[in-house]
Tab-separated table of C-alpha atoms and ligand atoms in Angstrom:
chain	number	residue	atom	x	y	z
A	1	MET	CA	-17.137	-12.539	-21.058
A	2	SER	CA	-16.306	-14.961	-18.276
A	3	ILE	CA	-17.478	-14.212	-14.767
A	4	TYR	CA	-13.995	-15.152	-13.592
A	5	ASN	CA	-12.687	-12.119	-15.442
A	6	PHE	CA	-13.907	-9.776	-12.701
A	7	THR	CA	-12.436	-8.705	-9.361
A	8	GLN	CA	-15.112	-7.899	-6.799
A	9	LYS	CA	-14.757	-4.156	-7.432
A	10	GLU	CA	-14.949	-4.590	-11.193
A	11	LEU	CA	-18.100	-6.730	-10.939
A	12	GLU	CA	-19.695	-4.148	-8.642
A	13	ASN	CA	-18.951	-1.349	-11.113
A	14	TYR	CA	-20.082	-3.407	-14.068
A	15	LEU	CA	-23.404	-4.193	-12.419
A	16	ILE	CA	-23.924	-0.601	-11.285
A	17	GLU	CA	-23.189	0.647	-14.811
A	18	ASN	CA	-25.892	-1.644	-16.065
A	19	GLY	CA	-28.542	-0.524	-13.604
A	20	PHE	CA	-28.090	-3.113	-10.881
A	21	LYS	CA	-27.051	-2.775	-7.238
A	22	LYS	CA	-23.574	-3.035	-5.764
A	23	TYR	CA	-24.638	-5.855	-3.376
A	24	ASN	CA	-25.681	-7.953	-6.392
A	25	ALA	CA	-21.976	-8.549	-7.011
A	26	ILE	CA	-21.529	-10.208	-3.597
A	27	GLN	CA	-24.638	-12.299	-4.157
A	28	ILE	CA	-23.195	-13.631	-7.447
A	29	ILE	CA	-19.728	-14.077	-5.948
A	30	GLU	CA	-21.172	-16.174	-3.097
A	31	TRP	CA	-23.025	-18.445	-5.475
A	32	LEU	CA	-20.033	-18.849	-7.644
A	33	TYR	CA	-17.143	-19.259	-5.273
A	34	GLU	CA	-18.789	-20.542	-2.110
A	35	LYS	CA	-21.677	-22.652	-3.417
A	36	LYS	CA	-19.876	-23.433	-6.680
A	37	GLU	CA	-23.086	-22.874	-8.645
A	38	LYS	CA	-22.596	-23.022	-12.406
A	39	ASP	CA	-26.123	-22.001	-13.511
A	40	PHE	CA	-27.395	-18.430	-13.098
A	41	ASN	CA	-30.978	-19.757	-13.140
A	42	LYS	CA	-30.334	-21.508	-9.825
A	43	MET	CA	-29.103	-18.355	-8.099
A	44	THR	CA	-32.458	-18.014	-6.356
A	45	ASN	CA	-31.904	-14.702	-4.591
A	46	LEU	CA	-31.171	-12.803	-7.825
A	47	SER	CA	-33.974	-10.944	-9.606
A	48	LYS	CA	-35.310	-12.365	-12.903
A	49	LYS	CA	-33.946	-9.271	-14.625
A	50	LEU	CA	-30.433	-9.814	-13.233
A	51	ILE	CA	-30.462	-13.501	-14.117
A	52	SER	CA	-31.357	-12.816	-17.721
A	53	PHE	CA	-28.797	-10.009	-17.930
A	54	CYS	CA	-26.057	-12.422	-16.622
A	55	ILE	CA	-27.102	-15.225	-18.943
A	56	GLU	CA	-26.945	-12.871	-21.881
A	57	LYS	CA	-23.661	-11.200	-21.016
A	58	ILE	CA	-21.587	-13.540	-18.890
A	59	ASP	CA	-20.534	-17.175	-18.912
A	60	ILE	CA	-19.194	-19.391	-16.107
A	61	ASN	CA	-16.674	-21.277	-18.186
A	62	THR	CA	-13.067	-22.132	-17.260
A	63	PRO	CA	-10.235	-23.399	-19.436
A	64	LYS	CA	-10.895	-27.018	-20.352
A	65	ILE	CA	-8.659	-29.745	-18.886
A	66	ILE	CA	-7.706	-31.862	-21.965
A	67	LYS	CA	-4.937	-34.013	-20.445
A	68	VAL	CA	-3.819	-35.157	-17.033
A	69	GLU	CA	-0.572	-36.857	-16.092
A	70	LYS	CA	-0.570	-38.273	-12.616
A	71	SER	CA	2.223	-39.271	-10.270
A	72	PRO	CA	2.164	-39.875	-6.497
A	73	LEU	CA	3.470	-36.410	-5.605
A	74	ALA	CA	2.260	-34.205	-8.472
A	75	ASN	CA	-0.352	-34.124	-11.189
A	76	LYS	CA	0.105	-32.129	-14.354
A	77	TYR	CA	-2.823	-30.668	-16.274
A	78	LEU	CA	-2.903	-29.463	-19.850
A	79	LEU	CA	-5.707	-26.925	-20.387
A	80	GLU	CA	-7.152	-25.546	-23.568
A	81	LEU	CA	-8.168	-21.910	-23.837
A	82	LYS	CA	-11.005	-20.449	-25.896
A	83	ASP	CA	-8.616	-19.587	-28.763
A	84	ASN	CA	-7.203	-23.137	-28.702
A	85	ASN	CA	-3.916	-22.072	-27.091
A	86	LYS	CA	-2.789	-24.473	-24.404
A	87	ILE	CA	-1.383	-23.867	-20.944
A	88	GLU	CA	-0.426	-26.104	-18.116
A	89	CYS	CA	-0.486	-26.213	-14.346
A	90	VAL	CA	0.828	-28.636	-11.748
A	91	LEU	CA	-0.865	-29.721	-8.538
A	92	MET	CA	1.465	-30.827	-5.742
A	93	ASN	CA	0.348	-32.757	-2.723
A	94	HIS	CA	2.474	-31.519	0.162
A	95	ASP	CA	2.069	-32.606	3.765
A	96	TYR	CA	0.755	-29.072	4.458
A	97	GLY	CA	-1.891	-29.299	1.717
A	98	TYR	CA	-2.440	-28.913	-1.992
A	99	SER	CA	-0.312	-26.395	-3.850
A	100	LEU	CA	-1.062	-25.341	-7.443
A	101	CYS	CA	1.584	-24.002	-9.769
A	102	VAL	CA	-0.154	-21.782	-12.366
A	103	SER	CA	1.035	-20.341	-15.675
A	104	SER	CA	0.921	-16.592	-16.373
A	105	GLN	CA	1.344	-16.426	-20.124
A	106	VAL	CA	1.018	-18.542	-23.255
A	107	GLY	CA	4.746	-19.183	-23.878
A	108	CYS	CA	7.457	-16.882	-22.491
A	109	ASN	CA	9.766	-14.201	-23.932
A	110	MET	CA	12.407	-14.298	-21.229
A	111	GLY	CA	14.500	-16.882	-23.085
A	112	CYS	CA	16.400	-18.509	-20.199
A	113	SER	CA	18.742	-21.001	-21.851
A	114	PHE	CA	17.748	-24.025	-19.713
A	115	CYS	CA	13.975	-23.521	-19.745
A	116	GLU	CA	11.463	-25.184	-22.091
A	117	SER	CA	8.972	-22.290	-21.735
A	118	GLY	CA	11.298	-19.971	-23.562
A	119	ARG	CA	11.416	-22.177	-26.649
A	120	LEU	CA	7.669	-21.586	-26.952
A	121	LYS	CA	7.876	-17.796	-27.496
A	122	LYS	CA	5.258	-15.707	-25.850
A	123	VAL	CA	1.996	-15.829	-27.821
A	124	ARG	CA	0.007	-13.628	-25.367
A	125	ASP	CA	-0.622	-12.828	-21.746
A	126	LEU	CA	-3.239	-14.803	-19.848
A	127	ALA	CA	-6.426	-12.907	-19.017
A	128	LEU	CA	-7.660	-12.871	-15.437
A	129	ASP	CA	-10.305	-15.549	-16.094
A	130	GLU	CA	-7.542	-17.796	-17.449
A	131	LEU	CA	-5.423	-17.291	-14.331
A	132	VAL	CA	-8.379	-17.856	-11.959
A	133	GLY	CA	-9.769	-20.539	-14.239
A	134	GLN	CA	-6.699	-22.780	-13.654
A	135	VAL	CA	-7.456	-22.782	-9.909
A	136	ILE	CA	-11.225	-23.376	-10.399
A	137	ALA	CA	-10.779	-26.019	-13.057
A	138	VAL	CA	-8.320	-28.115	-11.074
A	139	SER	CA	-10.072	-27.807	-7.758
A	140	ASN	CA	-13.385	-28.821	-9.384
A	141	TYR	CA	-11.777	-31.655	-11.326
A	142	GLU	CA	-10.147	-33.129	-8.226
A	143	ASN	CA	-12.886	-31.990	-5.857
A	144	ILE	CA	-10.356	-30.471	-3.454
A	145	ARG	CA	-9.581	-27.170	-1.810
A	146	ILE	CA	-6.309	-25.735	-2.984
A	147	ASP	CA	-4.331	-24.377	-0.035
A	148	SER	CA	-1.565	-22.436	-1.683
A	149	ILE	CA	-0.685	-21.112	-5.140
A	150	VAL	CA	2.705	-20.461	-6.763
A	151	VAL	CA	2.850	-18.429	-10.029
A	152	MET	CA	5.810	-20.471	-11.342
A	153	GLY	CA	4.389	-22.135	-14.468
A	154	ILE	CA	4.924	-20.985	-18.004
A	155	GLY	CA	5.447	-17.278	-18.473
A	156	GLU	CA	6.859	-14.286	-16.640
A	157	PRO	CA	4.209	-12.982	-14.214
A	158	PHE	CA	5.782	-9.503	-13.949
A	159	ASP	CA	5.477	-9.256	-17.781
A	160	ASN	CA	1.692	-9.613	-17.190
A	161	PHE	CA	1.652	-7.388	-14.130
A	162	GLU	CA	-1.794	-5.804	-14.347
A	163	ASN	CA	-3.541	-9.155	-14.508
A	164	ILE	CA	-1.321	-10.621	-11.776
A	165	LYS	CA	-2.425	-7.720	-9.507
A	166	ARG	CA	-6.092	-8.535	-10.227
A	167	PHE	CA	-5.334	-12.220	-9.692
A	168	ILE	CA	-3.857	-11.398	-6.286
A	169	SER	CA	-7.080	-9.581	-5.432
A	170	VAL	CA	-9.349	-12.517	-6.426
A	171	VAL	CA	-7.155	-15.168	-4.812
A	172	THR	CA	-6.900	-13.353	-1.465
A	173	ASN	CA	-10.477	-12.074	-1.341
A	174	ASN	CA	-12.200	-14.048	1.434
A	175	LYS	CA	-15.452	-14.105	-0.550
A	176	MET	CA	-13.656	-15.410	-3.644
A	177	ILE	CA	-10.825	-17.947	-3.753
A	178	ASN	CA	-9.940	-17.084	-0.145
A	179	ILE	CA	-6.284	-18.063	0.042
A	180	GLY	CA	-4.247	-16.034	2.505
A	181	GLN	CA	-1.633	-13.701	1.074
A	182	ARG	CA	1.131	-15.682	2.708
A	183	HIS	CA	0.008	-18.754	0.784
A	184	LEU	CA	0.489	-17.064	-2.598
A	185	THR	CA	3.945	-16.769	-4.164
A	186	ILE	CA	4.943	-14.919	-7.347
A	187	SER	CA	8.166	-15.948	-9.040
A	188	THR	CA	10.041	-13.590	-11.401
A	189	CYS	CA	13.273	-13.761	-13.366
A	190	GLY	CA	13.927	-10.206	-12.082
A	191	LEU	CA	12.107	-7.416	-13.920
A	192	VAL	CA	13.495	-4.770	-11.642
A	193	PRO	CA	10.983	-1.906	-12.080
A	194	LYS	CA	8.168	-4.364	-11.322
A	195	ILE	CA	9.886	-5.503	-8.088
A	196	TYR	CA	9.634	-1.922	-6.878
A	197	GLU	CA	5.974	-1.727	-7.920
A	198	PHE	CA	5.289	-5.047	-6.267
A	199	ALA	CA	6.899	-3.799	-3.062
A	200	ASP	CA	4.787	-0.661	-3.198
A	201	LEU	CA	1.592	-2.768	-3.209
A	202	GLU	CA	2.511	-3.712	0.396
A	203	THR	CA	0.713	-7.015	0.285
A	204	GLY	CA	1.805	-10.070	2.229
A	205	VAL	CA	2.187	-12.050	-1.013
A	206	ASN	CA	5.532	-13.867	-1.231
A	207	LEU	CA	8.140	-12.990	-3.779
A	208	ALA	CA	10.595	-15.488	-5.316
A	209	ILE	CA	13.488	-14.474	-7.599
A	210	SER	CA	14.981	-16.837	-10.141
A	211	LEU	CA	18.583	-15.892	-9.624
A	212	HIS	CA	20.369	-19.037	-10.723
A	213	ALA	CA	23.822	-17.468	-10.732
A	214	PRO	CA	26.000	-15.699	-8.144
A	215	ASN	CA	27.617	-13.248	-10.648
A	216	ASN	CA	26.788	-11.420	-13.875
A	217	ASP	CA	29.222	-13.442	-16.032
A	218	ILE	CA	27.353	-16.706	-15.426
A	219	ARG	CA	23.922	-15.064	-15.308
A	220	ASP	CA	24.528	-13.304	-18.638
A	221	LYS	CA	25.199	-16.708	-20.212
A	222	ILE	CA	22.038	-18.468	-18.993
A	223	MET	CA	19.446	-15.688	-18.585
A	224	LYS	CA	18.831	-13.140	-21.308
A	225	ILE	CA	17.106	-10.820	-18.818
A	226	ASN	CA	20.490	-10.223	-17.135
A	227	HIS	CA	21.493	-8.065	-20.088
A	228	ALA	CA	18.722	-5.700	-19.108
A	229	TYR	CA	18.952	-5.909	-15.306
A	230	LYS	CA	22.152	-6.849	-13.545
A	231	ILE	CA	22.389	-8.748	-10.250
A	232	GLU	CA	23.334	-5.575	-8.349
A	233	GLU	CA	20.110	-3.873	-9.533
A	234	ILE	CA	18.028	-6.894	-8.530
A	235	MET	CA	19.632	-7.000	-5.070
A	236	LYS	CA	18.989	-3.277	-4.617
A	237	ALA	CA	15.335	-3.748	-5.596
A	238	LEU	CA	15.084	-6.677	-3.197
A	239	ASP	CA	16.571	-4.553	-0.348
A	240	TYR	CA	13.806	-2.032	-1.110
A	241	TYR	CA	11.188	-4.762	-1.096
A	242	ILE	CA	12.390	-6.182	2.220
A	243	ASP	CA	12.583	-2.764	3.771
A	244	LYS	CA	9.084	-1.960	2.702
A	245	THR	CA	7.377	-5.286	3.517
A	246	ASN	CA	9.648	-7.018	6.014
A	247	ARG	CA	8.923	-10.201	4.092
A	248	ARG	CA	11.528	-12.862	3.428
A	249	VAL	CA	12.452	-13.293	-0.230
A	250	THR	CA	13.071	-16.675	-1.780
A	251	ILE	CA	16.130	-16.987	-4.028
A	252	GLU	CA	15.630	-19.795	-6.545
A	253	TYR	CA	18.819	-21.392	-7.790
A	254	VAL	CA	18.576	-24.174	-10.396
A	255	MET	CA	21.605	-26.462	-10.135
A	256	LEU	CA	23.241	-26.881	-13.547
A	257	ALA	CA	26.232	-29.226	-13.725
A	258	GLY	CA	29.483	-27.411	-14.448
A	259	ILE	CA	27.754	-24.088	-14.956
A	260	ASN	CA	26.724	-22.690	-11.600
A	261	ASP	CA	27.396	-25.434	-9.091
A	262	SER	CA	31.067	-25.018	-8.078
A	263	ASP	CA	32.215	-24.459	-4.515
A	264	GLU	CA	33.318	-20.987	-5.530
A	265	CYS	CA	29.784	-20.206	-6.804
A	266	ALA	CA	28.415	-21.329	-3.425
A	267	ARG	CA	30.794	-19.016	-1.595
A	268	GLU	CA	29.954	-16.152	-3.991
A	269	LEU	CA	26.218	-16.754	-3.467
A	270	SER	CA	26.760	-16.754	0.303
A	271	ARG	CA	28.429	-13.366	0.109
A	272	LEU	CA	25.606	-11.991	-2.076
A	273	VAL	CA	22.875	-13.134	0.292
A	274	GLY	CA	24.842	-12.422	3.472
A	275	ASN	CA	22.531	-11.671	6.339
A	276	LYS	CA	19.671	-10.323	4.206
A	277	LEU	CA	16.127	-11.510	4.858
A	278	MET	CA	16.347	-14.139	2.194
A	279	TYR	CA	16.397	-17.873	1.843
A	280	VAL	CA	17.887	-19.970	-0.933
A	281	ASN	CA	15.990	-22.792	-2.583
A	282	LEU	CA	18.302	-25.075	-4.546
A	283	ILE	CA	16.410	-26.648	-7.421
A	284	PRO	CA	17.768	-29.877	-8.990
A	285	TYR	CA	17.522	-29.206	-12.728
A	286	ASN	CA	14.869	-31.224	-14.523
A	287	GLU	CA	16.759	-32.278	-17.700
A	288	THR	CA	15.144	-32.149	-21.096
A	289	SER	CA	16.542	-33.551	-24.311
A	290	ASN	CA	16.271	-30.160	-26.083
A	291	PHE	CA	19.096	-28.648	-24.081
A	292	ASP	CA	22.415	-30.315	-23.310
A	293	MET	CA	22.558	-28.929	-19.794
A	294	LYS	CA	22.720	-31.488	-17.046
A	295	ARG	CA	21.445	-31.681	-13.517
A	296	SER	CA	24.145	-31.340	-10.870
A	297	ASN	CA	24.662	-34.665	-9.162
A	298	ASP	CA	23.412	-35.212	-5.617
A	299	PHE	CA	26.931	-34.947	-4.174
A	300	LYS	CA	27.497	-31.561	-5.798
A	301	ILE	CA	24.114	-30.280	-4.612
A	302	LYS	CA	24.801	-31.455	-1.107
A	303	SER	CA	28.230	-29.804	-0.988
A	304	PHE	CA	26.785	-26.561	-2.374
A	305	TYR	CA	24.161	-26.752	0.308
A	306	ASP	CA	26.772	-27.367	3.017
A	307	ILE	CA	28.808	-24.346	1.970
A	308	LEU	CA	25.741	-22.097	2.162
A	309	LYS	CA	24.815	-23.607	5.530
A	310	SER	CA	28.311	-23.085	6.894
A	311	ASN	CA	27.949	-19.436	5.947
A	312	ASN	CA	24.727	-19.228	7.958
A	313	ILE	CA	22.508	-18.884	4.871
A	314	ASN	CA	18.963	-20.264	5.143
A	315	VAL	CA	18.852	-22.916	2.445
A	316	THR	CA	16.721	-25.835	1.332
A	317	ILE	CA	16.915	-28.325	-1.515
A	318	ARG	CA	13.661	-28.532	-3.447
A	319	LYS	CA	12.048	-31.949	-3.429
A	320	GLU	CA	11.776	-33.237	-7.015
A	321	MET	CA	8.063	-33.530	-7.545
A	322	GLY	CA	7.616	-34.155	-11.170
A	323	GLY	CA	10.788	-35.377	-12.761
A	324	ASN	CA	9.179	-38.338	-14.451
A	325	LEU	CA	6.134	-36.402	-15.655
A	326	SER	CA	7.815	-33.623	-17.497
A	327	ALA	CA	6.660	-31.275	-14.787
A	328	ALA	CA	9.255	-28.614	-15.331
A	329	CYS	CA	7.938	-25.483	-16.916
A	330	GLY	CA	6.703	-25.830	-20.403
A	331	GLN	CA	7.588	-29.486	-20.829
A	332	LEU	CA	4.134	-30.939	-21.142
A	333	ARG	CA	2.925	-28.257	-23.452
A	334	ALA	CA	6.104	-28.487	-25.538
A	335	ARG	CA	5.646	-32.191	-25.968
A	336	GLU	CA	1.967	-31.816	-26.920
A	337	GLU	CA	2.950	-29.354	-29.581
A	338	GLY	CA	5.098	-31.895	-31.193
A	339	SER	CA	8.609	-31.523	-29.885
A	340	GLU	CA	9.747	-34.707	-28.155
A	341	ILE	CA	11.222	-34.206	-24.713
A	342	CYS	CA	10.959	-37.208	-22.425
B	401	SAH	N1	9.292	-16.537	-15.194
B	401	SAH	C1	9.214	-16.829	-13.780
B	401	SAH	C2	8.352	-17.986	-13.400
B	401	SAH	C3	8.336	-19.243	-14.242
B	401	SAH	S1	9.697	-20.364	-14.141
B	401	SAH	C4	10.609	-16.997	-13.242
B	401	SAH	O1	11.585	-16.984	-13.970
B	401	SAH	O2	10.722	-17.159	-12.004
B	401	SAH	C5	9.650	-21.074	-12.573
B	401	SAH	C6	11.012	-21.623	-12.109
B	401	SAH	O3	11.370	-22.859	-12.712
B	401	SAH	C7	12.139	-20.633	-12.438
B	401	SAH	O4	12.970	-20.508	-11.294
B	401	SAH	C8	12.802	-21.368	-13.570
B	401	SAH	O5	14.141	-20.909	-13.723
B	401	SAH	C9	12.715	-22.795	-13.149
B	401	SAH	N2	12.876	-23.793	-14.206
B	401	SAH	C10	12.696	-23.637	-15.529
B	401	SAH	N3	13.023	-24.752	-16.194
B	401	SAH	C11	13.418	-25.674	-15.278
B	401	SAH	C12	13.903	-27.021	-15.331
B	401	SAH	N4	13.995	-27.686	-16.477
B	401	SAH	N5	14.233	-27.613	-14.154
B	401	SAH	C13	14.132	-26.953	-12.990
B	401	SAH	N6	13.685	-25.699	-12.851
B	401	SAH	C14	13.339	-25.051	-13.995
């Protein structure tokens, strides 16, 4: 079992159950996360008995980085898990610091029609140590401190909700990864019951929704999940979330030429968002040769942006970080598994 598979509370309970003291958990956590020690033998304030217990029962391994693609704004890492499955994460170098985009599952079952991840059907959820391991592996490899995390890689985080809750606990624990709640963002395609549960956690963790369409007709065509949860239900859940947390929600909107980028779509989206505590992030589509969908051209994106602006909607256009390195979800892994994309 990996040491990264424990929250603080779980490690305390595990050690107590095995005859050790609660404070031993904090001792180990400090060695691991603060001093970055990888050898139990060198954790000098632990008893001999605890050291041999840890060596016998626990390892300090993370997923192995097997491939790196670098570009000036973003690096992409392919990682291999213990069962040989592969996942990917992307490191972005923003002016406000390093941001890591992590995967939540091996593959994805949501089946959005424009997304590579969906072609690689879900194999399994990622365990906590595989979520945390992406952060540890990349920050060790680059010898940097990661300042913020977005769960926007391969997979649907709300379809792996229990482990995402534990991940939030490890990431925001100031003795562990120690990233503030406001620097962690979870992105979902809109699993409505989980939006309510997430709201009820009352954390300061950010929520992003992949909306990608201003009405059910268009959304039905590009996102399978819309057959289960309609836009009205998502908006109602978001109202509940905003009411409960007073946190601004990010609406992600991938710009697909001729599908969701008309002026009418922009007006419809403006009406949907209205004066809610939301902001819209327009995402230029990262084209792949497996789908015939095209990226809206810059002129279209700008006019869509202008219409939202003129309706007083908070809106930004996402900077394209990884277009030339297949950084859109699932693209690197898909290529490694033999399907040509770039
Ligand atoms: N399942 C979650 C998180 C993973 S996808 C979700 O749906 O939010 C992260 C974001 O990237 C989503 O908004 C997704 O729609 C978008 N995305 C997927 N493929 C893309 C592509 N080729 N170009 C641009 N954005 C893409």
